[in-house]
Coordinates of C-alpha atoms and ligand atoms in Angstrom, one line a residue:
Chain A
X1 CA -57.2 -16.2 31.2
X2 CA -55.9 -13.2 32.9
X3 CA -53.4 -14.3 34.9
X4 CA -51.8 -16.4 32.2
X5 CA -50.8 -15.2 28.9
X6 CA -53.4 -16.1 26.3
X7 CA -50.0 -16.7 24.0
X8 CA -48.7 -19.5 26.3
X9 CA -52.0 -21.4 26.3
X10 CA -52.2 -21.3 22.8
X11 CA -49.1 -22.5 22.0
X12 CA -49.8 -25.6 24.7
X13 CA -53.2 -26.2 23.5
X14 CA -53.8 -25.5 19.8
X15 CA -50.3 -25.3 18.5
X16 CA -51.3 -26.7 15.2
X17 CA -54.5 -25.1 14.2
X18 CA -52.6 -21.9 13.0
X19 CA -50.3 -24.1 10.9
X20 CA -53.1 -26.3 9.7
X21 CA -55.0 -23.4 8.5
X22 CA -52.1 -22.3 6.6
X23 CA -50.2 -19.8 8.6
X24 CA -49.4 -16.2 7.8
X25 CA -50.5 -16.5 4.1
X26 CA -53.9 -17.9 5.5
X27 CA -54.0 -14.9 7.7
X28 CA -53.5 -12.3 4.9
X29 CA -56.0 -13.9 2.6
X30 CA -58.7 -13.9 5.8
X31 CA -57.8 -10.4 7.3
X32 CA -59.3 -8.5 3.8
X33 CA -62.4 -10.7 3.7
X34 CA -63.0 -10.4 7.5
X35 CA -62.2 -6.9 7.7
X36 CA -64.5 -6.2 4.6
X37 CA -67.4 -8.2 6.3
X38 CA -66.9 -6.2 9.6
X39 CA -66.8 -2.6 7.8
X40 CA -69.9 -3.3 6.0
X41 CA -72.0 -4.3 8.9
X42 CA -74.4 -1.9 10.0
X43 CA -74.7 -3.5 13.5
X44 CA -70.9 -2.8 14.2
X45 CA -69.3 -0.5 11.8
X46 CA -69.7 2.5 14.0
X47 CA -66.8 1.3 16.3
X48 CA -64.5 1.6 13.2
X49 CA -65.7 5.2 12.2
X50 CA -62.6 7.6 11.6
X51 CA -60.2 5.1 12.3
X52 CA -57.1 4.8 10.3
X53 CA -57.6 1.8 7.9
X54 CA -54.1 0.2 7.7
X55 CA -54.0 0.5 11.5
X56 CA -57.3 -1.2 11.9
X57 CA -56.0 -3.9 9.4
X58 CA -53.3 -4.5 11.4
X59 CA -55.5 -5.1 14.4
X60 CA -57.7 -7.2 12.7
X61 CA -54.7 -9.6 11.5
X62 CA -53.6 -9.5 15.1
X63 CA -57.0 -10.8 16.1
X64 CA -57.2 -13.4 13.1
X65 CA -53.8 -14.6 13.9
X66 CA -54.7 -15.1 17.6
X67 CA -58.0 -16.6 16.6
X68 CA -56.0 -19.3 14.8
X69 CA -53.8 -19.8 17.6
X70 CA -50.9 -18.2 15.9
X71 CA -48.2 -16.2 17.6
X72 CA -49.6 -13.0 19.0
X73 CA -48.8 -10.6 21.8
X74 CA -52.4 -10.4 23.4
X75 CA -53.0 -10.6 26.9
X76 CA -56.4 -10.5 28.6
X77 CA -55.3 -7.1 30.2
X78 CA -54.5 -5.8 26.7
X79 CA -57.8 -7.0 25.5
X80 CA -59.5 -5.3 28.2
X81 CA -57.6 -2.0 27.8
X82 CA -57.8 -1.9 23.8
X83 CA -61.6 -2.2 24.0
X84 CA -62.3 -0.1 27.0
X85 CA -63.2 2.8 25.0
X86 CA -65.5 0.8 23.0
X87 CA -67.5 -0.6 26.0
X88 CA -67.8 2.9 27.0
X89 CA -69.4 3.7 23.8
X90 CA -72.1 0.7 24.2
X91 CA -70.1 -2.2 22.9
X92 CA -71.9 -5.5 24.0
X93 CA -72.6 -9.2 23.5
X94 CA -74.7 -8.5 20.3
X95 CA -71.9 -6.8 18.6
X96 CA -69.4 -9.5 19.9
X97 CA -71.9 -12.0 18.2
X98 CA -71.5 -10.1 15.0
X99 CA -68.0 -10.2 14.9
X100 CA -67.9 -13.9 15.5
X101 CA -70.6 -14.5 12.9
X102 CA -68.2 -12.7 10.6
X103 CA -65.3 -14.7 11.4
X104 CA -67.1 -18.0 11.0
X105 CA -68.3 -16.8 7.3
X106 CA -65.0 -15.5 6.4
X107 CA -63.4 -19.0 7.1
X108 CA -66.0 -20.8 5.3
X109 CA -65.4 -18.5 2.4
X110 CA -61.9 -19.6 2.4
X111 CA -63.0 -23.4 2.7
X112 CA -61.7 -24.0 6.1
X113 CA -62.8 -27.6 7.2
X114 CA -65.5 -27.2 9.9
X115 CA -63.9 -28.6 12.7
X116 CA -61.0 -25.8 12.4
X117 CA -63.6 -23.2 12.1
X118 CA -65.0 -24.6 15.5
X119 CA -61.7 -24.2 17.1
X120 CA -60.7 -20.8 15.8
X121 CA -64.4 -19.9 16.9
X122 CA -63.5 -21.2 20.5
X123 CA -60.5 -19.4 20.9
X124 CA -62.1 -16.0 19.8
X125 CA -65.0 -17.0 22.1
X126 CA -62.6 -17.4 25.2
X127 CA -61.7 -13.7 24.9
X128 CA -65.2 -12.4 25.2
X129 CA -65.1 -11.6 28.7
X130 CA -61.8 -9.6 28.2
X131 CA -62.7 -7.7 25.3
X132 CA -66.6 -6.7 26.9
X133 CA -64.4 -5.8 30.5
X134 CA -66.3 -8.2 32.6
Chain B
X1 CA -39.0 8.5 33.4
X2 CA -37.1 9.3 30.1
X3 CA -35.0 12.2 29.4
X4 CA -34.6 13.9 25.9
X5 CA -31.5 15.5 25.5
X6 CA -31.3 18.2 22.5
X7 CA -28.6 20.7 22.0
X8 CA -27.6 22.0 25.5
X9 CA -30.7 21.1 27.3
X10 CA -32.3 17.8 28.8
X11 CA -36.1 17.6 28.9
X12 CA -38.2 15.1 30.8
X13 CA -40.5 13.4 28.4
X14 CA -44.2 13.5 29.4
X15 CA -46.0 10.0 29.6
X16 CA -46.8 9.1 26.1
X17 CA -45.4 12.5 25.0
X18 CA -43.4 12.4 21.4
X19 CA -40.2 13.8 21.2
X20 CA -41.7 16.4 18.8
X21 CA -44.5 17.5 21.3
X22 CA -41.9 17.8 23.9
X23 CA -39.3 20.0 21.9
X24 CA -42.2 22.2 20.6
X25 CA -43.5 22.6 24.1
X26 CA -40.3 23.9 25.3
X27 CA -39.7 26.3 22.4
X28 CA -36.8 24.3 20.7
X29 CA -36.5 25.3 16.7
X30 CA -37.3 21.8 15.1
X31 CA -39.1 21.5 11.9
X32 CA -42.3 19.6 11.4
X33 CA -45.4 19.4 9.3
X34 CA -47.9 16.7 9.4
X35 CA -47.5 15.6 12.7
X36 CA -48.6 11.9 12.2
X37 CA -45.6 10.4 10.6
X38 CA -46.4 10.9 6.8
X39 CA -44.5 13.9 5.7
X40 CA -40.8 13.0 7.3
X41 CA -40.2 16.8 7.7
X42 CA -39.4 16.3 11.6
X43 CA -36.6 13.6 10.9
X44 CA -34.2 13.5 13.5
X45 CA -31.3 11.2 14.5
X46 CA -30.5 9.7 17.7
X47 CA -26.8 10.0 18.8
X48 CA -27.5 8.2 22.1
X49 CA -30.2 5.8 22.9
X50 CA -32.1 3.8 20.6
X51 CA -35.6 5.2 18.9
X52 CA -38.5 2.6 18.7
X53 CA -39.1 0.8 15.6
X54 CA -42.4 2.5 15.2
X55 CA -40.7 6.0 14.8
X56 CA -38.7 4.8 11.8
X57 CA -41.5 3.3 9.8
X58 CA -41.2 4.5 6.0
X59 CA -37.8 5.6 6.4
X60 CA -35.0 4.0 4.1
X61 CA -32.8 0.9 5.4
X62 CA -29.8 3.1 5.4
X63 CA -31.3 5.8 7.6
X64 CA -33.0 3.2 9.8
X65 CA -29.5 1.6 10.6
X66 CA -28.3 5.1 11.3
X67 CA -31.1 5.9 14.1
X68 CA -33.1 8.2 12.3
X69 CA -36.7 8.3 13.3
X70 CA -39.5 10.5 13.0
X71 CA -39.8 12.8 16.0
X72 CA -43.7 13.5 15.9
X73 CA -44.2 9.6 16.2
X74 CA -41.4 8.9 18.5
X75 CA -42.2 8.1 22.0
X76 CA -38.8 6.7 23.5
X77 CA -38.7 4.1 26.3
X78 CA -35.1 4.8 27.2
X79 CA -33.3 8.0 27.5
X80 CA -32.2 9.4 24.1
X81 CA -30.0 12.1 22.5
X82 CA -31.4 13.5 19.6
X83 CA -29.9 16.1 16.7
X84 CA -31.3 17.5 13.4
X85 CA -29.9 15.8 10.4
X86 CA -27.9 18.4 8.8
X87 CA -25.0 16.1 7.2
X88 CA -24.8 16.9 3.4
X89 CA -26.3 13.3 2.8
X90 CA -29.9 14.3 3.9
X91 CA -30.5 17.6 2.2
X92 CA -29.7 18.6 -1.4
X93 CA -29.6 22.3 -2.8
X94 CA -31.8 23.2 -6.0
X95 CA -32.1 26.1 -8.3
X96 CA -35.6 27.3 -9.0
X97 CA -35.8 27.1 -12.9
X98 CA -39.2 28.5 -13.3
X99 CA -42.5 29.5 -11.7
X100 CA -45.7 29.3 -13.4
X101 CA -49.1 29.7 -12.4
X102 CA -51.2 26.7 -13.4
X103 CA -54.2 28.3 -12.6
X104 CA -55.7 31.0 -9.9
X105 CA -54.2 29.1 -6.8
X106 CA -51.9 26.5 -7.9
X107 CA -48.2 27.4 -9.0
X108 CA -45.8 25.0 -11.4
X109 CA -42.3 24.9 -9.6
X110 CA -39.5 23.5 -11.8
X111 CA -36.1 22.9 -9.9
X112 CA -33.0 21.6 -10.8
X113 CA -31.1 19.5 -8.1
X114 CA -27.4 20.1 -7.8
X115 CA -26.8 16.5 -7.6
X116 CA -28.8 14.0 -9.9
X117 CA -32.1 12.8 -7.4
X118 CA -33.4 9.3 -7.9
X119 CA -37.2 9.3 -7.6
X120 CA -40.3 7.7 -8.7
X121 CA -43.1 10.1 -10.1
X122 CA -45.6 10.4 -7.3
X123 CA -43.0 10.3 -4.5
X124 CA -42.7 13.7 -2.7
X125 CA -39.8 15.9 -1.6
X126 CA -39.5 18.1 1.2
X127 CA -38.5 21.9 0.6
X128 CA -37.3 24.1 3.1
X129 CA -37.8 27.6 3.1
X130 CA -35.2 27.7 6.4
X131 CA -33.8 24.7 8.4
X132 CA -36.8 24.5 10.6
X133 CA -39.5 25.1 8.1
X134 CA -40.0 22.5 5.7
X135 CA -43.2 21.0 3.7
X136 CA -43.6 18.1 1.5
X137 CA -44.3 18.4 -2.0
X138 CA -45.3 15.5 -4.7
X139 CA -43.1 15.2 -7.7
X140 CA -45.4 15.6 -10.9
X141 CA -42.1 15.3 -13.2
X142 CA -40.9 12.0 -14.8
X143 CA -37.0 11.7 -14.8
X144 CA -36.9 10.0 -18.3
X145 CA -38.8 12.8 -19.9
X146 CA -38.5 16.1 -17.7
X147 CA -35.2 17.8 -17.2
X148 CA -36.1 19.3 -13.7
X149 CA -38.4 18.3 -10.9
X150 CA -41.8 19.5 -11.2
X151 CA -44.1 20.5 -8.3
X152 CA -47.6 21.8 -8.3
X153 CA -48.0 24.1 -5.0
X154 CA -51.7 25.3 -4.0
X155 CA -51.5 28.4 -2.4
X156 CA -53.0 28.3 1.5
X157 CA -54.6 31.1 3.0
X158 CA -51.5 32.3 5.6
X159 CA -49.7 29.2 4.2
X160 CA -46.1 29.7 5.5
X161 CA -44.3 27.8 2.7
X162 CA -46.9 27.7 0.0
X163 CA -47.4 31.4 0.5
X164 CA -43.6 31.9 0.4
X165 CA -43.4 29.8 -2.9
X166 CA -46.4 31.9 -4.6
X167 CA -45.1 35.3 -3.7
X168 CA -41.3 35.5 -2.7
X169 CA -39.7 32.9 -4.5
X170 CA -38.0 33.6 -7.7
X171 CA -36.3 31.7 -10.5
X172 CA -32.5 31.5 -9.9
X173 CA -32.9 31.3 -6.1
X174 CA -31.5 28.2 -4.3
X175 CA -33.6 26.0 -1.9
X176 CA -32.8 22.8 0.3
X177 CA -34.7 19.6 -0.6
X178 CA -34.9 16.4 1.2
X179 CA -35.9 13.0 -0.1
X180 CA -37.7 11.5 -2.0
X181 CA -40.0 9.6 0.1
X182 CA -43.3 8.0 0.0
X183 CA -44.6 4.7 -1.8
X184 CA -47.3 6.2 -3.7
X185 CA -46.2 5.4 -7.4
X186 CA -46.4 3.0 -10.4
X187 CA -44.8 -0.1 -9.9
X188 CA -44.3 -2.0 -13.1
X189 CA -45.8 -5.5 -13.6
X190 CA -49.5 -6.5 -14.1
X191 CA -49.4 -4.4 -17.0
X192 CA -53.3 -5.5 -18.1
X193 CA -54.5 -4.2 -14.5
X194 CA -57.1 -1.5 -14.6
X195 CA -55.8 1.7 -12.9
X196 CA -57.9 4.4 -11.5
X197 CA -56.4 7.8 -10.2
X198 CA -58.5 10.2 -8.2
X199 CA -57.2 13.5 -7.0
X200 CA -58.5 16.6 -5.8
X201 CA -56.8 20.3 -6.5
X202 CA -53.1 19.9 -6.4
X203 CA -53.4 16.3 -5.7
X204 CA -53.1 16.2 -9.6
X205 CA -49.3 16.7 -9.1
X206 CA -48.5 13.2 -8.1
X207 CA -51.3 11.5 -10.3
X208 CA -49.9 13.4 -13.5
X209 CA -46.5 11.9 -12.9
X210 CA -47.7 8.3 -12.0
X211 CA -50.0 8.6 -15.0
X212 CA -47.1 9.4 -17.4
X213 CA -44.9 6.9 -15.8
X214 CA -47.7 4.2 -16.4
X215 CA -47.9 4.9 -20.1
X216 CA -44.3 5.5 -20.7
X217 CA -43.6 2.2 -19.2
X218 CA -46.4 0.4 -21.3
X219 CA -49.2 -0.3 -19.2
X220 CA -51.7 -1.4 -21.3
X221 CA -54.9 -1.7 -19.1
X222 CA -57.4 1.0 -19.0
X223 CA -56.3 4.2 -16.9
X224 CA -58.7 6.4 -15.5
X225 CA -58.0 9.6 -14.0
X226 CA -60.9 11.5 -12.0
X227 CA -59.7 15.0 -11.1
X228 CA -61.9 17.3 -9.2
X229 CA -62.2 21.0 -7.9
X230 CA -64.9 23.1 -6.9
X231 CA -65.2 24.7 -10.2
X232 CA -63.8 25.0 -13.8
X233 CA -61.4 27.6 -12.6
X234 CA -59.8 24.9 -9.9
X235 CA -58.8 22.8 -12.6
X236 CA -55.7 22.5 -14.8
X237 CA -53.4 20.5 -17.5
X238 CA -57.2 20.2 -18.9
X239 CA -55.6 20.5 -22.5
X240 CA -52.4 18.4 -21.7
X241 CA -54.6 15.6 -20.2
X242 CA -56.9 15.8 -23.3
X243 CA -54.4 15.3 -25.5
X244 CA -52.9 12.5 -23.6
X245 CA -56.2 10.8 -23.7
X246 CA -56.4 11.5 -27.6
X247 CA -52.9 9.8 -27.8
X248 CA -53.3 6.8 -25.8
X249 CA -56.6 4.9 -26.2
X250 CA -56.3 2.9 -22.8
X251 CA -56.6 6.5 -20.9
X252 CA -59.6 8.3 -20.0
X253 CA -59.7 11.8 -18.3
X254 CA -62.8 13.0 -16.3
X255 CA -62.7 16.3 -15.0
X256 CA -65.0 16.9 -12.1
X257 CA -66.6 20.1 -10.7
X258 CA -68.6 19.9 -7.3
X259 CA -69.8 23.2 -6.7
X260 CA -71.3 24.6 -9.9
X261 CA -73.4 23.0 -12.9
X262 CA -70.6 21.4 -15.0
X263 CA -70.1 22.8 -18.5
X264 CA -69.7 20.4 -21.6
X265 CA -67.0 17.6 -20.9
X266 CA -67.2 18.1 -17.3
X267 CA -68.6 15.6 -14.8
X268 CA -70.9 16.9 -12.0
X269 CA -70.0 16.0 -8.6
X270 CA -67.0 15.2 -6.1
X271 CA -64.4 13.2 -7.9
X272 CA -64.3 10.4 -5.9
X273 CA -68.1 10.1 -5.9
X274 CA -67.9 10.4 -10.1
X275 CA -65.6 7.6 -9.8
X276 CA -67.6 5.2 -7.7
X277 CA -70.6 6.1 -9.9
X278 CA -68.5 5.1 -13.0
X279 CA -66.3 2.4 -11.4
X280 CA -68.7 0.6 -9.2
X281 CA -66.5 -2.6 -8.7
X282 CA -62.9 -2.1 -7.7
X283 CA -62.0 -5.9 -7.5
X284 CA -58.5 -6.6 -9.0
X285 CA -58.0 -2.7 -9.8
X286 CA -55.1 -0.6 -8.9
X287 CA -55.9 2.7 -7.4
X288 CA -54.2 6.0 -6.5
X289 CA -55.7 8.6 -4.4
X290 CA -54.0 11.9 -3.4
X291 CA -55.2 15.1 -2.1
X292 CA -57.6 16.2 0.3
X293 CA -57.1 13.9 3.5
X294 CA -60.6 13.6 4.1
X295 CA -61.3 12.3 0.7
X296 CA -58.5 10.1 0.6
X297 CA -59.4 8.6 3.8
X298 CA -63.3 8.1 2.4
X299 CA -62.4 6.9 -0.9
X300 CA -60.1 4.2 0.5
X301 CA -62.6 2.8 2.6
X302 CA -65.3 2.6 0.0
X303 CA -62.7 1.3 -2.6
X304 CA -61.8 -1.6 0.1
X305 CA -65.5 -2.1 0.6
X306 CA -66.1 -2.0 -3.4
X307 CA -63.6 -5.2 -3.6
X308 CA -60.1 -3.4 -3.8
X309 CA -57.3 -5.2 -2.3
X310 CA -55.6 -3.4 0.3
X311 CA -52.2 -3.7 -1.5
X312 CA -53.7 -2.2 -4.5
X313 CA -54.6 0.9 -3.0
X314 CA -51.6 3.7 -2.9
X315 CA -52.6 6.8 -1.2
X316 CA -50.9 10.5 -0.5
X317 CA -53.4 12.4 2.2
X318 CA -51.8 15.9 1.5
X319 CA -52.1 16.6 5.6
X320 CA -51.7 20.0 6.6
X321 CA -50.3 20.8 9.8
X322 CA -53.2 21.1 12.5
X323 CA -52.9 24.3 13.9
X324 CA -51.4 24.3 17.4
Ligands
FAD401 C1 -47.2 13.6 1.3 C2 -47.5 14.7 1.1 C3 -47.7 15.4 -0.1 C4 -48.0 16.5 -0.4 N1 -47.9 17.0 -1.9 C5 -48.6 18.5 -2.0 C6 -48.4 18.8 -3.1 O1 -48.2 18.1 -4.2 N2 -48.8 20.2 -3.8 C7 -49.3 20.6 -2.5 O2 -49.7 22.0 -2.9 N3 -49.3 20.5 -1.2 C8 -49.0 19.1 -1.1 N4 -48.9 18.8 0.4 C9 -48.9 19.6 1.3 C10 -48.1 20.7 1.8 O3 -47.2 19.7 2.5 C11 -48.2 21.8 2.9 O4 -49.1 21.2 3.9 C12 -49.2 22.8 2.4 O5 -48.6 23.5 1.1 C13 -49.6 23.8 3.2 O6 -48.1 24.4 3.8 P1 -48.0 25.9 4.3 O7 -46.8 26.1 5.0 O8 -48.2 26.8 3.0 O9 -49.0 26.2 5.2 P2 -49.2 26.1 6.9 O10 -48.4 27.5 7.5 O11 -48.6 24.8 7.3 O12 -50.7 26.1 7.2 C14 -51.9 25.2 6.8 C15 -53.1 25.9 6.8 O13 -53.5 25.8 8.3 C16 -53.9 27.0 8.5 N5 -53.5 27.6 9.7 C17 -52.1 27.7 10.0 N6 -51.8 28.0 11.4 C18 -53.2 28.1 11.7 C19 -53.5 28.6 13.3 N7 -53.1 28.9 14.0 N8 -54.9 28.8 13.0 C20 -55.9 28.4 12.1 N9 -55.4 28.0 10.9 C21 -53.8 28.0 10.9 C22 -53.4 28.0 7.2 O14 -53.9 29.0 7.0 C23 -53.2 27.0 6.4 O15 -54.6 27.2 5.5 C24 -48.5 17.3 0.7 C25 -48.6 17.3 1.7 C26 -47.9 15.8 1.9 C27 -48.1 15.1 3.7
FES402 S1 -43.6 12.9 9.8 FE1 -43.1 14.1 11.5 S2 -44.1 16.0 11.1 FE2 -44.7 14.7 9.5

């Protein structure tokens, strides 16, 4: 996924997921629930210590948009660069798993059908190596 | 490499360097205050080149279209020529009508604008001591009720502008204002929603405006104000607020002190801690936070975790200039 822009891949393979889930309105609804879970989780909230809430919420929104296969600007390279300082602080698979857990729980709370949750999870999962800088 | 032209000089912008940092580094006389894109004191205009959209966040559309930008958060990707906004449209003279201490450290300043200024209570104006030295102050007045603009200025040790206001400014003098700006104000609608106001020190200024605006516009839901200071002496407008609470059954005023034993009628603890003790659940509530930046950012997060929706949290952190 590093060579090819994730964005292009999405539009080709998952164009409908974002729309099926409900587009921007659904992301807006999801972002608060998801971000609240992330901030409240002692396993990972130290990575969000001291960051500006609005800016971070915008990032969470971008992440969810991507997880739903919607329009976004992430590339594998951006993912690496954006998380490099966190990897230095010890970001690892267990933290990534925690975020995945919150993504699933958020979508469940919003009554998104199981198969769409699985699709969103697969999309998010595909960024794991870039996020963890491997 | 990107060039920045200002006055007669052209500077080479460093990698990721902001226009403001570059100008300050070279000793160019430009105004700034918060250095973080909040106060709008560093407003400039590009007469050549296009400023990045991110440097125009929070500006009025009319200003955006004219290529105004905030120098402290402007990292141009193309060559740019910048000028200070000195056209009359941007700065309004005002006469100082009254100065009155509200307590030992906070001064009430009443200003009469030479042209009518349209504003919402809780917004802020920039007050200039001279063309390169301006600071933001929130509006405590309500246009329908108060003839003048009201500010509450807290004096900071060696504060260039607050010290000048406290010591040198006199009624009858003229100052320059710019603004208003900011979106920390009461928006009519959802009149039954509960409103929680939390402020420290002169952070009461915008809250006092917002509170009276909401009451005047017929807000019916409960409105709770938590105002805090270290000591009883740091509180102010206590009688006015108690009178408002007596006259409006939906309004409740909780003065808080954190640095001494609370006397009768006061709550013990920091304002936001008292508020979270008394209002544990923020779901569907509207929240206004003003004052100390650390308090504002901590309270924002806590309210969000306690169920407040991000769009229902309004905040003005009183960022002071990080010493260079
Ligand atoms: C949106 C907004 C609204 C605001 N509303 C209000 C309001 O309603 N009321 C209010 O009172 N304030 C308000 N403020 C804060 C206000 O704008 C000013 O920041 C404040 O008055 C201090 O300005 P000053 O020029 O007096 O102090 P400055 O000269 O800017 O100094 C600020 C502090 O830093 C210290 N300092 C300065 N230089 C150094 C140095 N070299 N080393 C160490 N320390 C240093 C000073 O001693 C001082 O304590 C608001 C701010 C914002 C952003
Ligand atoms: S907005 Fe630039 S200095 Fe405050």
